[in-house]
Tab-separated table of C-alpha atoms in Angstrom:
chain	number	residue	atom	x	y	z
A	9	MET	CA	-5.282	-26.637	-7.859
A	10	ILE	CA	-4.834	-25.015	-4.483
A	11	PRO	CA	-6.499	-21.604	-3.920
A	12	LEU	CA	-3.296	-19.607	-4.415
A	13	ASP	CA	-2.543	-21.357	-7.716
A	14	ARG	CA	-6.061	-20.524	-8.918
A	15	PHE	CA	-5.465	-16.886	-8.015
A	16	PHE	CA	-2.178	-16.762	-9.924
A	17	ALA	CA	-3.727	-18.512	-12.928
A	18	ALA	CA	-6.515	-15.936	-13.072
A	19	ALA	CA	-3.989	-13.106	-12.683
A	20	ARG	CA	-2.098	-14.474	-15.711
A	21	MET	CA	-5.370	-14.486	-17.687
A	22	GLU	CA	-5.400	-18.288	-17.664
A	23	GLU	CA	-8.404	-20.465	-16.829
A	24	PRO	CA	-8.226	-22.131	-13.386
A	25	ASP	CA	-10.086	-25.328	-12.548
A	26	GLU	CA	-12.689	-23.263	-10.680
A	27	VAL	CA	-13.373	-19.613	-9.968
A	28	PRO	CA	-10.902	-18.351	-7.336
A	29	VAL	CA	-12.104	-16.379	-4.337
A	30	SER	CA	-9.866	-13.664	-2.932
A	31	LEU	CA	-10.570	-11.027	-0.294
A	32	LEU	CA	-8.503	-7.935	0.381
A	33	THR	CA	-7.733	-8.027	4.088
A	34	SER	CA	-6.149	-5.632	6.534
A	35	ALA	CA	-5.289	-5.059	10.178
A	36	ARG	CA	-8.839	-4.376	11.365
A	37	PHE	CA	-10.114	-7.636	9.874
A	38	PHE	CA	-7.302	-9.729	11.343
A	39	SER	CA	-7.478	-8.001	14.731
A	40	HIS	CA	-11.223	-8.524	15.061
A	41	LEU	CA	-11.069	-12.232	14.274
A	42	TYR	CA	-8.046	-12.756	16.512
A	43	GLY	CA	-9.630	-10.868	19.416
A	44	VAL	CA	-7.060	-8.108	19.915
A	45	LYS	CA	-7.227	-4.345	19.592
A	46	VAL	CA	-5.947	-2.855	16.372
A	47	PHE	CA	-3.319	-0.856	18.281
A	48	LYS	CA	-1.799	-4.099	19.576
A	49	PHE	CA	-1.708	-5.539	16.048
A	50	PHE	CA	0.167	-2.540	14.683
A	51	HIS	CA	2.716	-2.379	17.473
A	52	ASP	CA	3.690	-6.036	17.824
A	53	PRO	CA	4.974	-8.016	14.796
A	54	ARG	CA	4.370	-11.267	16.673
A	55	THR	CA	0.681	-10.432	17.124
A	56	MET	CA	0.554	-9.262	13.509
A	57	LEU	CA	1.859	-12.629	12.307
A	58	HIS	CA	-0.263	-14.801	14.590
A	59	ALA	CA	-3.465	-12.886	13.851
A	60	THR	CA	-2.861	-13.262	10.120
A	61	LEU	CA	-2.088	-16.984	10.347
A	62	HIS	CA	-5.143	-17.509	12.564
A	63	THR	CA	-7.389	-15.963	9.920
A	64	MET	CA	-5.755	-17.881	7.074
A	65	LYS	CA	-6.426	-21.160	8.869
A	66	ARG	CA	-10.046	-20.159	9.452
A	67	PHE	CA	-10.641	-19.564	5.723
A	68	PRO	CA	-8.419	-22.096	3.931
A	69	ASP	CA	-10.325	-21.969	0.613
A	70	ILE	CA	-10.004	-18.199	0.235
A	71	VAL	CA	-6.908	-16.282	-0.835
A	72	LEU	CA	-6.579	-13.510	1.737
A	73	PHE	CA	-4.760	-10.860	-0.242
A	74	PRO	CA	-1.987	-9.858	0.086
A	75	GLY	CA	-1.528	-12.581	2.713
A	76	LEU	CA	1.351	-12.121	5.110
A	77	TRP	CA	1.710	-8.373	5.330
A	78	ALA	CA	3.486	-5.924	7.620
A	79	ASP	CA	0.373	-3.773	7.506
A	80	TYR	CA	0.706	-0.374	9.158
A	81	GLY	CA	-2.295	1.172	7.464
A	82	LEU	CA	-2.386	4.186	5.187
A	83	VAL	CA	0.155	6.267	7.057
A	84	VAL	CA	3.534	4.734	6.205
A	85	GLU	CA	4.465	6.984	3.287
A	86	PRO	CA	3.004	10.184	4.814
A	87	SER	CA	4.888	9.491	8.058
A	88	ALA	CA	8.148	9.217	6.122
A	89	MET	CA	7.450	12.605	4.536
A	90	GLY	CA	6.849	14.209	7.937
A	91	SER	CA	3.115	13.871	8.643
A	92	ARG	CA	1.810	13.463	12.188
A	93	VAL	CA	0.148	10.107	12.810
A	94	TYR	CA	-2.685	9.493	15.270
A	95	TRP	CA	-3.048	5.964	16.703
A	96	PRO	CA	-6.552	5.092	17.988
A	97	GLN	CA	-6.818	2.044	20.243
A	98	ASN	CA	-9.156	0.069	18.036
A	99	TYR	CA	-9.079	1.637	14.602
A	100	ALA	CA	-6.557	2.151	11.842
A	101	PRO	CA	-4.092	5.025	12.273
A	102	TYR	CA	-4.614	8.174	10.273
A	103	VAL	CA	-2.782	11.332	9.304
A	104	LYS	CA	-3.526	14.226	11.644
A	105	GLY	CA	-3.556	17.593	9.938
A	106	VAL	CA	-2.169	18.699	6.597
A	107	LEU	CA	1.602	18.583	6.128
A	108	PHE	CA	1.961	20.856	3.099
A	109	LYS	CA	-0.334	23.793	3.833
A	110	ASN	CA	1.274	26.097	1.284
A	111	PRO	CA	2.459	25.416	-2.269
A	112	GLU	CA	5.892	26.696	-1.262
A	113	ASP	CA	6.229	23.751	1.134
A	114	ILE	CA	6.415	21.415	-1.862
A	115	GLU	CA	8.969	23.271	-3.980
A	116	GLU	CA	12.062	21.995	-2.130
A	117	LEU	CA	10.593	18.610	-1.208
A	118	GLU	CA	12.718	15.479	-1.661
A	119	PRO	CA	11.758	11.784	-1.421
A	120	PRO	CA	12.203	10.113	1.988
A	121	ASP	CA	14.763	7.405	2.705
A	122	PRO	CA	13.020	4.060	3.398
A	123	LYS	CA	15.852	2.969	5.679
A	124	THR	CA	15.542	5.889	8.088
A	125	ASP	CA	12.345	7.901	7.688
A	126	GLY	CA	8.992	7.613	9.433
A	127	LEU	CA	7.487	4.167	9.843
A	128	MET	CA	9.335	2.685	6.882
A	129	PRO	CA	12.272	1.145	8.809
A	130	PHE	CA	9.820	-0.407	11.280
A	131	VAL	CA	7.895	-1.976	8.410
A	132	LEU	CA	11.126	-3.415	7.009
A	133	GLU	CA	11.958	-4.913	10.406
A	134	SER	CA	8.457	-6.362	10.665
A	135	ILE	CA	8.763	-7.958	7.221
A	136	GLN	CA	11.966	-9.674	8.294
A	137	TYR	CA	10.424	-10.808	11.581
A	138	ILE	CA	7.360	-12.233	9.838
A	139	GLN	CA	9.479	-14.106	7.300
A	140	LYS	CA	11.733	-15.533	9.993
A	141	HIS	CA	8.909	-16.809	12.196
A	142	ALA	CA	6.230	-17.778	9.667
A	143	PRO	CA	5.726	-21.474	8.865
A	144	LYS	CA	7.242	-22.679	5.597
A	145	SER	CA	3.764	-23.029	4.110
A	146	ALA	CA	3.145	-19.274	4.443
A	147	LYS	CA	5.203	-16.958	2.255
A	148	TYR	CA	5.556	-13.180	2.254
A	149	LEU	CA	4.647	-12.484	-1.369
A	150	TYR	CA	4.024	-8.776	-2.022
A	151	ALA	CA	5.722	-5.449	-1.537
A	152	VAL	CA	3.106	-2.768	-0.844
A	153	ALA	CA	3.181	0.977	-1.524
A	154	ARG	CA	0.320	3.445	-1.405
A	155	GLY	CA	-0.227	5.132	-4.739
A	156	PRO	CA	0.950	8.679	-5.473
A	157	PHE	CA	-2.514	10.242	-5.504
A	158	GLN	CA	-3.400	8.798	-2.122
A	159	VAL	CA	-0.155	9.998	-0.562
A	160	ALA	CA	-0.453	13.413	-2.225
A	161	SER	CA	-4.008	13.783	-0.907
A	162	TYR	CA	-2.936	12.868	2.627
A	163	THR	CA	0.002	15.263	2.729
A	164	ARG	CA	-1.476	18.218	0.834
A	165	GLY	CA	-5.133	17.655	1.733
A	166	PRO	CA	-7.565	16.190	-0.822
A	167	THR	CA	-9.293	19.459	-1.676
A	168	GLU	CA	-6.122	21.514	-2.070
A	169	PHE	CA	-4.485	18.760	-4.103
A	170	LEU	CA	-7.396	18.673	-6.552
A	171	ILE	CA	-7.298	22.474	-6.788
A	172	ASP	CA	-3.570	22.257	-7.504
A	173	LEU	CA	-4.225	19.846	-10.375
A	174	LYS	CA	-6.391	22.467	-12.083
A	175	LEU	CA	-4.953	25.816	-10.988
A	176	ARG	CA	-1.355	25.057	-9.965
A	177	PRO	CA	-0.386	22.075	-12.134
A	178	GLU	CA	3.329	22.710	-11.666
A	179	ILE	CA	2.938	22.246	-7.886
A	180	ALA	CA	0.742	19.168	-8.335
A	181	THR	CA	3.256	17.699	-10.790
A	182	LYS	CA	6.095	18.228	-8.314
A	183	LEU	CA	4.204	16.530	-5.489
A	184	ILE	CA	3.060	13.645	-7.700
A	185	ASP	CA	6.643	13.131	-8.875
A	186	ILE	CA	7.931	12.989	-5.293
A	187	CYS	CA	5.162	10.564	-4.316
A	188	THR	CA	5.930	8.412	-7.360
A	189	GLN	CA	9.641	8.309	-6.539
A	190	THR	CA	8.672	7.427	-2.976
A	191	ALA	CA	6.482	4.531	-4.118
A	192	ILE	CA	9.230	3.117	-6.334
A	193	SER	CA	12.006	3.381	-3.741
A	194	TRP	CA	9.715	2.027	-1.026
A	195	LEU	CA	8.758	-0.999	-3.113
A	196	ARG	CA	12.419	-1.649	-3.904
A	197	ALA	CA	13.376	-1.428	-0.229
A	198	GLN	CA	10.766	-4.031	0.690
A	199	LEU	CA	11.724	-6.344	-2.166
A	200	ALA	CA	15.346	-6.147	-1.014
A	201	VAL	CA	14.481	-7.777	2.333
A	202	MET	CA	11.926	-10.274	1.000
A	203	ASP	CA	12.924	-13.889	0.408
A	204	ASP	CA	10.539	-14.927	-2.378
A	205	PRO	CA	8.520	-11.977	-3.706
A	206	VAL	CA	6.016	-12.580	-6.485
A	207	GLY	CA	4.499	-9.139	-6.944
A	208	ILE	CA	3.840	-5.557	-5.955
A	209	PHE	CA	0.583	-4.109	-4.639
A	210	VAL	CA	-0.340	-0.455	-5.216
A	211	PRO	CA	-3.623	0.733	-3.633
A	212	ASP	CA	-4.690	4.248	-4.616
A	213	ASP	CA	-8.353	5.040	-3.891
A	214	ASN	CA	-7.900	8.786	-4.312
A	215	ALA	CA	-7.076	8.443	-8.002
A	216	SER	CA	-10.829	8.148	-8.571
A	217	PHE	CA	-11.232	11.809	-7.646
A	218	LEU	CA	-9.601	12.717	-10.952
A	219	SER	CA	-11.688	13.392	-14.039
A	220	PRO	CA	-10.973	11.253	-17.120
A	221	GLU	CA	-9.001	14.172	-18.573
A	222	LEU	CA	-6.888	14.615	-15.438
A	223	PHE	CA	-6.380	10.878	-15.106
A	224	ARG	CA	-5.073	10.629	-18.669
A	225	ARG	CA	-2.768	13.574	-18.043
A	226	PHE	CA	-1.480	12.694	-14.587
A	227	GLY	CA	-2.554	9.154	-13.696
A	228	VAL	CA	-1.661	7.030	-16.701
A	229	PRO	CA	1.998	8.177	-16.911
A	230	VAL	CA	2.452	7.670	-13.171
A	231	TYR	CA	1.228	4.080	-13.103
A	232	LYS	CA	3.165	3.205	-16.253
A	233	ARG	CA	6.269	4.600	-14.590
A	234	ILE	CA	5.781	2.605	-11.392
A	235	PHE	CA	4.854	-0.714	-12.962
A	236	SER	CA	7.585	-0.526	-15.625
A	237	GLU	CA	10.183	-0.550	-12.844
A	238	PHE	CA	9.281	-4.078	-11.751
A	239	ASP	CA	9.512	-6.446	-14.694
A	240	GLY	CA	8.833	-10.090	-13.928
A	241	LEU	CA	6.613	-9.373	-10.927
A	242	LEU	CA	2.824	-9.531	-10.718
A	243	LYS	CA	1.372	-6.016	-10.552
A	244	VAL	CA	-1.798	-5.576	-8.485
A	245	TYR	CA	-3.639	-2.252	-8.439
A	246	HIS	CA	-6.455	-1.583	-5.973
A	247	ASN	CA	-9.063	1.162	-5.906
A	248	ASP	CA	-11.999	1.119	-3.477
A	249	ALA	CA	-13.775	4.025	-5.126
A	250	ASP	CA	-15.797	4.194	-8.342
A	251	SER	CA	-13.122	4.242	-11.035
A	252	THR	CA	-15.313	3.416	-14.033
A	253	HIS	CA	-14.932	6.951	-15.396
A	254	THR	CA	-11.164	6.569	-15.617
């Protein structure tokens, strides 16, 4: 079996011929090994593609997940909702300031349009560029959307969002719903321009800030809702934080 087949076998709860090795990779990793600044990686799809292919060739026995990826960091969804984005020269971009400072800012909020809002249309163009210029042996496999709790924390602020969950649950529910709709529409928009998708990838580190009670109340329904929209595709969830309590 080749490394990718081992990965898929393990994901299907089958037994591969040997234990697969897979590493979650991102722009900073690719940029460092390719010898370019992170800013250059983010702003040039050609560099993005070549840096990724360079790293794949260097580690042929490892599945670099998610592989070919129009990776613009953690700011894509917040940018589409109106957040300011700061672009350091040699680090990942980040959201600057809190977008929704008051609960009232959320009441009339609507989901963004992936075709027109924030960085989303640029990501879609980058996906198409990467697919067009990648060798046939390298496929663009996954649509990627940041999870609702990560996006809610970035736009409302992590502390205020957690306070909302306890003291203003109607506001938290509204924001989570918008972020969930955003994730679903954003995944669909990416899948629509992908040639041979196999799965979706939803990273959401901030979900670990929720207590078991809050996760059962808010988290479980959200992830069921997202993943149920994409039958037939591999669903990959990622959380960097300690999630054992949920």
